[in-house]
CSV table of C-alpha atoms in Angstrom, one decimal:
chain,number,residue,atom,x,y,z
A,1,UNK,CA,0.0,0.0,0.0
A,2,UNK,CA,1.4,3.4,-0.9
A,3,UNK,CA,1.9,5.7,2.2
A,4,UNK,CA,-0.7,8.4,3.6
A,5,UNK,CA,-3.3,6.7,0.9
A,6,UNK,CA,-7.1,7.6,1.7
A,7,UNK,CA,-8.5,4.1,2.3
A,8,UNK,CA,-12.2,4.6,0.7
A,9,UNK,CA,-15.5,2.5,1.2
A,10,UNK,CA,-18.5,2.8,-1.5
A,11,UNK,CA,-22.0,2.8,-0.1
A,12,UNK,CA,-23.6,1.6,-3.2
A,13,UNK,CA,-22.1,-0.5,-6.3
A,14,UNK,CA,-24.6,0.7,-8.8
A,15,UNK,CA,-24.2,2.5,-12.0
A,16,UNK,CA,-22.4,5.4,-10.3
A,17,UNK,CA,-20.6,3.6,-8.0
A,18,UNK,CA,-19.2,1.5,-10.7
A,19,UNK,CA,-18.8,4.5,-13.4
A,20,UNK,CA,-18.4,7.3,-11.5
A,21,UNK,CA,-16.1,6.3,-8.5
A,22,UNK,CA,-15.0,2.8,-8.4
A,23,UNK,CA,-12.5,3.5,-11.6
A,24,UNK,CA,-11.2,6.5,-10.4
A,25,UNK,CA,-10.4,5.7,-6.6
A,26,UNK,CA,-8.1,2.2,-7.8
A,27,UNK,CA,-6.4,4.2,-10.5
A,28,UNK,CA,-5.5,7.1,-8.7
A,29,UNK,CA,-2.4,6.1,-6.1
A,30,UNK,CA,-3.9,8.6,-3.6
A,31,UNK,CA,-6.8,6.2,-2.9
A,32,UNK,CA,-7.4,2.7,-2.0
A,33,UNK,CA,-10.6,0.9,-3.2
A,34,UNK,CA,-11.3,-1.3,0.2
A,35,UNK,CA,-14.8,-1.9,0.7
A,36,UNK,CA,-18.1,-1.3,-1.4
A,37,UNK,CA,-21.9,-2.0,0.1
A,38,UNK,CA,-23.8,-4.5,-1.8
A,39,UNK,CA,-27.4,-5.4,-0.4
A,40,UNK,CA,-28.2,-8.1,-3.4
A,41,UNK,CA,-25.8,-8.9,-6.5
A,42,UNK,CA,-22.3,-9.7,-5.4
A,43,UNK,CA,-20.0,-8.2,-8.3
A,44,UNK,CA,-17.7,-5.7,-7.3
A,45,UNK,CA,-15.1,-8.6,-6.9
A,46,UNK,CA,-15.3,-9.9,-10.2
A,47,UNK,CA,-13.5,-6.8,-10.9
A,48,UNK,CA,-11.8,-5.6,-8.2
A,49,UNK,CA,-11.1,-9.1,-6.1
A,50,UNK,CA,-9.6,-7.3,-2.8
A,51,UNK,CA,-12.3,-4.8,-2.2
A,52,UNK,CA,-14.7,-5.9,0.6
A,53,UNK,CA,-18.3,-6.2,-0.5
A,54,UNK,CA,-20.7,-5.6,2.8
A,55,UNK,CA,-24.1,-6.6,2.8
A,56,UNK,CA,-25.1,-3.0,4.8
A,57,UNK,CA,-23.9,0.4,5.3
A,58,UNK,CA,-23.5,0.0,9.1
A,59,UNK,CA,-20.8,-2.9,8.9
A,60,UNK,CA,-19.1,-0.5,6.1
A,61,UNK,CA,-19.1,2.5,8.3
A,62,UNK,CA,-18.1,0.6,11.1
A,63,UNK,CA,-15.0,-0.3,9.4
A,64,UNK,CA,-12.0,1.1,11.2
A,65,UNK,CA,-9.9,1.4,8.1
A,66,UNK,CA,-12.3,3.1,5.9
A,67,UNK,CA,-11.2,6.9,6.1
A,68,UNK,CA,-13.7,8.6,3.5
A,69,UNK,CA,-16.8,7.4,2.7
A,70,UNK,CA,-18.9,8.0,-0.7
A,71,UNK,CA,-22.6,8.8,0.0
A,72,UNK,CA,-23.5,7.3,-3.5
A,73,UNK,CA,-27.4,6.2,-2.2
A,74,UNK,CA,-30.8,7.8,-3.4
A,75,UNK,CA,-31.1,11.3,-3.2
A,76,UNK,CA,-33.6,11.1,0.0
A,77,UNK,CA,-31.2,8.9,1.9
A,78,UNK,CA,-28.2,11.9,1.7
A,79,UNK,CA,-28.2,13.1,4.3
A,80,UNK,CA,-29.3,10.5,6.9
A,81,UNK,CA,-26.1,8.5,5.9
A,82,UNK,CA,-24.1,11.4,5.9
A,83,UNK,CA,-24.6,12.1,8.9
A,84,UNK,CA,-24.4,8.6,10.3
A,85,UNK,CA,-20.4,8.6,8.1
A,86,UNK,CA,-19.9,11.8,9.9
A,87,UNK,CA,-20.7,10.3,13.1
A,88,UNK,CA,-18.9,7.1,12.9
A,89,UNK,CA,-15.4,9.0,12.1
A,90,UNK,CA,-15.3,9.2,8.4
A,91,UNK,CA,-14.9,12.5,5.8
A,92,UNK,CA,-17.4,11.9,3.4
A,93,UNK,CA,-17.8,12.4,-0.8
A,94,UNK,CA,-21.4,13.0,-1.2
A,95,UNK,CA,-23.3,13.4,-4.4
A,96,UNK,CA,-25.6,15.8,-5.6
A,97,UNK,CA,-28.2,16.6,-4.6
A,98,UNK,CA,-26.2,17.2,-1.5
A,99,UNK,CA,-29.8,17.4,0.2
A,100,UNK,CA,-33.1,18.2,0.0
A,101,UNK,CA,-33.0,21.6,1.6
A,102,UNK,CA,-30.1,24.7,2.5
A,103,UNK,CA,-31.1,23.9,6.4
A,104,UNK,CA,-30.2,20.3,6.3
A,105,UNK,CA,-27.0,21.4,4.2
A,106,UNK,CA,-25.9,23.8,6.9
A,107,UNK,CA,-26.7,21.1,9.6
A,108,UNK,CA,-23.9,18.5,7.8
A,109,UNK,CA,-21.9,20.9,7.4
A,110,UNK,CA,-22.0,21.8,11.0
A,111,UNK,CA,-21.7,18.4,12.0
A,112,UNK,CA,-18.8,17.8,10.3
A,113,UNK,CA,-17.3,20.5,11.9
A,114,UNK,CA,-17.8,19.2,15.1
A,115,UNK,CA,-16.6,15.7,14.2
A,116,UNK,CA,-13.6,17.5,12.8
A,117,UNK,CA,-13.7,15.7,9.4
A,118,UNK,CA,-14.7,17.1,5.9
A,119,UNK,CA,-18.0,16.9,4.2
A,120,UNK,CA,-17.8,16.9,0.6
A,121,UNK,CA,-20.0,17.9,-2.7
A,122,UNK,CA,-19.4,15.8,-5.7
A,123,UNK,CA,-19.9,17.6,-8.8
A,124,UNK,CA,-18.3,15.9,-11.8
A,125,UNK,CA,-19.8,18.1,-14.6
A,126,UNK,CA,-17.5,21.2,-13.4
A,127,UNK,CA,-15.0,19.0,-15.1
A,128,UNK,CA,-17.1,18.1,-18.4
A,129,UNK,CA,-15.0,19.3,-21.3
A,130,UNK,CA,-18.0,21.0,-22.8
A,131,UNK,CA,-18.0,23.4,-19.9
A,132,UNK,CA,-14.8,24.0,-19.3
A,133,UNK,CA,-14.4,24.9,-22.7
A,134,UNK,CA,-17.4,27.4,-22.1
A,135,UNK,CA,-15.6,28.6,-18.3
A,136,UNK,CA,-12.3,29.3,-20.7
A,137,UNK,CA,-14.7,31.4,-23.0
A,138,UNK,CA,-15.7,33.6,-20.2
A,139,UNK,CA,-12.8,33.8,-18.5
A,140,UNK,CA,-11.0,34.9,-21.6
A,141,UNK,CA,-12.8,38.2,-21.7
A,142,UNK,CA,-12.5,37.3,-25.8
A,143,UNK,CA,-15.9,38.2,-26.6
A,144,UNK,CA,-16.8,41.0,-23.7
A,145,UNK,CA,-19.4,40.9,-21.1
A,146,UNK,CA,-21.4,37.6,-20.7
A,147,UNK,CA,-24.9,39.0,-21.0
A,148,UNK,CA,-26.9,36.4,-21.4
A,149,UNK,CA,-26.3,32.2,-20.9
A,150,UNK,CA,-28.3,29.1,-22.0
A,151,UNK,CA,-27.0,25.8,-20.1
A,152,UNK,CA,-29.6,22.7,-21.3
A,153,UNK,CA,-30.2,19.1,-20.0
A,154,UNK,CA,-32.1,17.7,-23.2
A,155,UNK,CA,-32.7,14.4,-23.1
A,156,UNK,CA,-35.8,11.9,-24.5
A,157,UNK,CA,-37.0,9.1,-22.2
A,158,UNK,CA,-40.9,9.2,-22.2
A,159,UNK,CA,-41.1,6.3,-20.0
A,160,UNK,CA,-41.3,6.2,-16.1
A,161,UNK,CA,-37.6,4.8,-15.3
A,162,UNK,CA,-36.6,1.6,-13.4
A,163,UNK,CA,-35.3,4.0,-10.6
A,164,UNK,CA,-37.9,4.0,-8.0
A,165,UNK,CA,-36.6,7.0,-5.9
A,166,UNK,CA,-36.4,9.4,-8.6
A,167,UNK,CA,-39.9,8.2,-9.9
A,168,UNK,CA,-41.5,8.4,-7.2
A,169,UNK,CA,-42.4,11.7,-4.5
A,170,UNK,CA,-40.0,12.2,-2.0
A,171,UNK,CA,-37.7,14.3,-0.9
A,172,UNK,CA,-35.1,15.6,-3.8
A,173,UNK,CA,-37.1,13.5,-6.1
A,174,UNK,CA,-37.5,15.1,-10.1
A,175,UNK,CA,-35.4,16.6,-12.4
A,176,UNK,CA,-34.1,19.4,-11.3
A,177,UNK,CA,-33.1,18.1,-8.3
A,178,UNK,CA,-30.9,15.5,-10.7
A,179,UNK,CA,-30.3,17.5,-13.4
A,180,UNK,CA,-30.7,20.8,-12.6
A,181,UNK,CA,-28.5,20.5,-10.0
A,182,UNK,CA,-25.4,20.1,-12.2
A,183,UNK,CA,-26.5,22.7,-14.2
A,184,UNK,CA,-27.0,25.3,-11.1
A,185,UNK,CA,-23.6,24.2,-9.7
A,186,UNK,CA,-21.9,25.3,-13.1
A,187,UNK,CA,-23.9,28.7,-13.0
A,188,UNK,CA,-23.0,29.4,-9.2
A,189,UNK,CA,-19.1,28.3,-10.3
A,190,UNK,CA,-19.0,31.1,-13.1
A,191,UNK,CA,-21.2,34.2,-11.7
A,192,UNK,CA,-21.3,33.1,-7.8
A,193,UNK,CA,-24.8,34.3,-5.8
A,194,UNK,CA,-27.6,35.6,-7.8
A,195,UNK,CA,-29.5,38.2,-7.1
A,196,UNK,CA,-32.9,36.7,-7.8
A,197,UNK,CA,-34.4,33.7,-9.2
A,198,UNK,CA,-37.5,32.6,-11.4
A,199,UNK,CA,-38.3,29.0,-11.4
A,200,UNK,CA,-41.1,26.2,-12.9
A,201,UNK,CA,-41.0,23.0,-13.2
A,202,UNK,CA,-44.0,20.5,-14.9
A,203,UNK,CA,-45.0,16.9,-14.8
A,204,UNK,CA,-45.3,15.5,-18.9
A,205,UNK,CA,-44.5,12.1,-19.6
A,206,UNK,CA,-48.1,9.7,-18.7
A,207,UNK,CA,-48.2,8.4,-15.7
A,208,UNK,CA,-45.0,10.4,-13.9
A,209,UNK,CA,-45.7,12.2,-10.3
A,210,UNK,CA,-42.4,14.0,-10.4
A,211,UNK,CA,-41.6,17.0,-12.3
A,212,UNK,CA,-40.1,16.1,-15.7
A,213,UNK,CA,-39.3,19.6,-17.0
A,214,UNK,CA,-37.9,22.6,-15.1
A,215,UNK,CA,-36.4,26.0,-15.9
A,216,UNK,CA,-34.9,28.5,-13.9
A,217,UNK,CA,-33.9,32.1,-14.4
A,218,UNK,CA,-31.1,33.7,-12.4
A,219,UNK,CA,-30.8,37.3,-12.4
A,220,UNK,CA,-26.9,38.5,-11.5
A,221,UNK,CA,-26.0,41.8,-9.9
A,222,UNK,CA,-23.7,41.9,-13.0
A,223,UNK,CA,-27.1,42.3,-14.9
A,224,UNK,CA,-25.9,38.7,-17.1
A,225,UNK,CA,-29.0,36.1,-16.5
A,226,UNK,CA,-28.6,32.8,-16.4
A,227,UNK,CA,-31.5,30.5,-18.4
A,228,UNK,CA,-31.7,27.0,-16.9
A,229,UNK,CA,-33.7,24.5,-18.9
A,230,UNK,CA,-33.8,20.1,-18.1
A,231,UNK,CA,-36.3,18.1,-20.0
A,232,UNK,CA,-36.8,14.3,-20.7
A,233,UNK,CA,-39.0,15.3,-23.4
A,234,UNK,CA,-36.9,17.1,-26.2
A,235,UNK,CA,-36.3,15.0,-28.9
A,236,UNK,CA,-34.2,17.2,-30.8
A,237,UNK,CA,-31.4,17.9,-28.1
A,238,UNK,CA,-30.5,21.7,-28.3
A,239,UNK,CA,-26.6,23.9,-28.0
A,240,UNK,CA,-26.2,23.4,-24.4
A,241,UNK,CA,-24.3,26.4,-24.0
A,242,UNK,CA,-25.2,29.2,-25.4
A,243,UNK,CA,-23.7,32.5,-24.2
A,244,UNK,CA,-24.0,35.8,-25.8
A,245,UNK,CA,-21.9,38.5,-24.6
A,246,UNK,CA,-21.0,42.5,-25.8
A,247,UNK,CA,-18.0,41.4,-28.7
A,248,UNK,CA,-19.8,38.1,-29.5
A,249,UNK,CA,-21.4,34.6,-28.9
A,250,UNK,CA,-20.3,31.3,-28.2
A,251,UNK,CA,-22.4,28.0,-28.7
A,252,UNK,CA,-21.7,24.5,-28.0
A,253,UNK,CA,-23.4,21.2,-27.8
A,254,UNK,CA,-23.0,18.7,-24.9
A,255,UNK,CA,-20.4,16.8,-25.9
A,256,UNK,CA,-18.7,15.4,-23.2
A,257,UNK,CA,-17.5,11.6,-24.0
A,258,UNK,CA,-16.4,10.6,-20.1
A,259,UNK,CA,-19.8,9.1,-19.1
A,260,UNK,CA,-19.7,7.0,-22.1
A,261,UNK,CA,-16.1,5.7,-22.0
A,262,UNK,CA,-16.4,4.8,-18.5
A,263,UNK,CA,-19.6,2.7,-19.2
A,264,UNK,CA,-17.4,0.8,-21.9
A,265,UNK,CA,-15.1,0.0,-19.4
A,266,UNK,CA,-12.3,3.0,-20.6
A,267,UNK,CA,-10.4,3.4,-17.6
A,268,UNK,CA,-9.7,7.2,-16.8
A,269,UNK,CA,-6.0,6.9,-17.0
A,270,UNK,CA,-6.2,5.3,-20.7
A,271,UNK,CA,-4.9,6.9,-24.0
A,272,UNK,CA,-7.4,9.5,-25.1
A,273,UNK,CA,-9.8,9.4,-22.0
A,274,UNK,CA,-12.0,12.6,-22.0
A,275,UNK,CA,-10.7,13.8,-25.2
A,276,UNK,CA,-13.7,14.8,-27.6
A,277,UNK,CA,-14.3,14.2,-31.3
A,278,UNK,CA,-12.5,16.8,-33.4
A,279,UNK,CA,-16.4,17.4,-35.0
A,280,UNK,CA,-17.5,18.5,-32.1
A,281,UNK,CA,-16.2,21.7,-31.7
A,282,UNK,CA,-17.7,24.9,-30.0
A,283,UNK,CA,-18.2,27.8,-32.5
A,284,UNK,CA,-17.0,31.7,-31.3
A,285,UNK,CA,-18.4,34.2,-32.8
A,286,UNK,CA,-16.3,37.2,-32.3
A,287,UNK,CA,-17.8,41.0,-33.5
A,288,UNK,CA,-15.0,43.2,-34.5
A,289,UNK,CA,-17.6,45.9,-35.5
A,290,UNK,CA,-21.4,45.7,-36.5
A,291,UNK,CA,-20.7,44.3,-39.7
A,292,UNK,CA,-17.2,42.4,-39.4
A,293,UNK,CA,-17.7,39.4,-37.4
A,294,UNK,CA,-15.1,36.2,-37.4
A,295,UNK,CA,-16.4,32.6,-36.8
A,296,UNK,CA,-13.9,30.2,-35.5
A,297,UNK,CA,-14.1,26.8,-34.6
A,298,UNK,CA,-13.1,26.0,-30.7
A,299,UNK,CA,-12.3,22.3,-29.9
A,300,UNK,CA,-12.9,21.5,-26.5
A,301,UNK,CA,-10.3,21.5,-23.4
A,302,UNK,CA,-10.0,17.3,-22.4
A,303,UNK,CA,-12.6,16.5,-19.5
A,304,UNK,CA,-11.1,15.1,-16.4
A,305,UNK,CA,-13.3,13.8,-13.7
A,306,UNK,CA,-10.1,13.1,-11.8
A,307,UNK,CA,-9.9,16.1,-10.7
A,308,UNK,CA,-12.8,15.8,-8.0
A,309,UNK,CA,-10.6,13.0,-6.5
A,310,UNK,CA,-7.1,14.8,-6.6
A,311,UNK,CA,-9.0,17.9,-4.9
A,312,UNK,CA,-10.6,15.6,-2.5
A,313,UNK,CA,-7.2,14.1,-1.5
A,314,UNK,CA,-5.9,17.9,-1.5
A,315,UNK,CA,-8.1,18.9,0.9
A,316,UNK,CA,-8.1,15.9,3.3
A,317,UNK,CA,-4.7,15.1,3.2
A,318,UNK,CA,-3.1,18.8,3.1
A,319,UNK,CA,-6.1,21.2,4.3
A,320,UNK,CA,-6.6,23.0,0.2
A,321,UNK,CA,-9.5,24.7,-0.4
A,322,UNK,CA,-12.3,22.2,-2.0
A,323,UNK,CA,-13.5,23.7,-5.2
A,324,UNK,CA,-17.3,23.3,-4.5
A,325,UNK,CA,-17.4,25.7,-1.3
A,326,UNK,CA,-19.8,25.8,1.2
A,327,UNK,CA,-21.9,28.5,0.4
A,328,UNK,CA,-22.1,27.5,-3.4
A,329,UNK,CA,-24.5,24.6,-2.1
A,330,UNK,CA,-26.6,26.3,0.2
A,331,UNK,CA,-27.2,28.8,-2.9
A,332,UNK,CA,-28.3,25.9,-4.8
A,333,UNK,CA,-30.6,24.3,-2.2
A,334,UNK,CA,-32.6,27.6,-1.7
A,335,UNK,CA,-33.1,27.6,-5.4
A,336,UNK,CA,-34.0,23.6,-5.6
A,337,UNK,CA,-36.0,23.4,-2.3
A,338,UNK,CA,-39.6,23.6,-2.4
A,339,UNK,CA,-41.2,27.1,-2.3
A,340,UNK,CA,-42.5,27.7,1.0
């Protein structure tokens, strides 16, 4: 075992256990895949033969070795699992939605004050090449003042999915708690706090009792708005980011290829992991006057969900910054919550 690794335990070996965590914790030597909770199906050891596979979360968190613990369970079970990681002496990587509301946010985070361990968000899609090739465009300043940005979830699935707990009401149940949620982390990590919000969501698709489209508007001090839009009912997918700004526009469509490698079984330190077709470039419009414009073709910075893991281990192991900071999830919670 390499020295000062962060000996991890997976609460749940489904799809994003396997995709989304399990590949990236044994390749990176900062980790150490040791134990994974799985209630039914015994698998986990066909692929990784010296993780220990529990048959509940309480033997996994009372594992002495485990150090960090991956809250990877249905979105209404966040935080009571959390809290029970916290509790047993573990830092904890928790997914989105972090929970249902900003007050039970505030109270994990105050508990893992107490405990003197670190409570985690994981958001992935910070790290989507598609967006970080949009982040690089604002950043740049190349095209002005960002006045106004579309960010899109488009997908088609008419059908209730297998997934109880996001087909049925509950707490954090819907899409834009599991959408949305990426989509207001990447707002919040480009413009921070806004100043006031507009939001809807609807029930489509037969037979659903959860909201299956949502939008949201977000209204900046800057005076740049933010339109927010997840569907499972678009069957022509639409740009995902589209940002107009004073000197020009940039457009791209969702194109990040990480979710799909990883379900082939690419591993994430493989030869041309994250990198995106050369087709699928953004397109930057740049106005040098009212009539002169230049179009360019932008391919896409490589996406790299490893870098949720090496900031994890940086902020654990050496006391870094996180890049998803407290406040940025208590912003999103008051906009996901349920209006009062």
């Amino acid at each position: 075992m390499i020295n000062n690794q962060i000996i991890t335990g997976i609460l749940s070996y489904g799809m994003s256990g396997r995709v989304f965590h399990a590949p990236f914790i044994e390749v990176n030597p900062n980790f150490k895949f040791h134990a994974v909770v799985e209630r039914h199906h015994k698998s986990a050891q066909e692929k990784y033969p010296n993780v220990i596979s529990y048959d509940r979360v309480e033997d996994l968190l009372n594992d002495p070795a485990i150090e960090l613990v991956i809250v990877n369970t249905p979105n209404d079970t966040h935080v009571a699992y959390a809290e029970q990681a916290l509790l047993a002496g573990k830092h904890v990587l928790i997914e989105k939605p972090f929970a249902p509301t900003a007050q039970e946010a505030a109270r994990l985070y105050q508990l893992a004050e107490e405990q003197g361990k670190h409570i985690l968000p994981y958001h992935n899609r910070r790290f989507d090449s598609d967006f970080m090739s949009l982040k690089e465009v604002v950043e740049s300043n190349e095209i002005g003042r960002p006045i106004e940005l579309h960010l899109r979830f488009d997908r088609y699935k008419p059908g209730i999915g297998a997934k109880v707990f996001k087909e049925t009401k509950r707490a954090a149940s819907g899409i834009l708690y599991d959408l949305g949620s990426h989509l207001l982390d990447q707002a919040i990590s480009l413009f921070g706090k806004p100043k006031s919000i507009t939001k809807l969501k609807s029930t489509f698709r037969e037979k659903s009792v959860v909201d299956d489209y949502g939008h949201v508007m977000l209204n900046y001090p800057s005076g740049v708005n933010v339109f927010i839009t997840v569907s499972l009912l678009v069957a022509d997918p639409q740009a995902s980011f589209v940002l107009h700004a004073t000197k020009g526009s940039y457009i791209k469509h969702r194109s990040d290829v990480q979710e799909a490698q990883l379900l082939e079984g690419m591993l994430p330190n493989m030869p041309g992991y994250g990198e995106e077709a050369m087709d699928r470039e953004g397109v930057l419009t740049v106005a040098h006057t009212e009539d002169i414009r230049e179009k360019q073709l932008l391919p896409s910075l490589k996406g790299d969900y490893m870098k949720v893991f090496d900031a994890v281990y940086q902020t654990i192991r050496h006391g870094l910054p996180y890049y998803v900071r407290k406040e940025e999830i208590i912003w999103q919670l008051e906009i996901l919550e349920p209006t009062k």
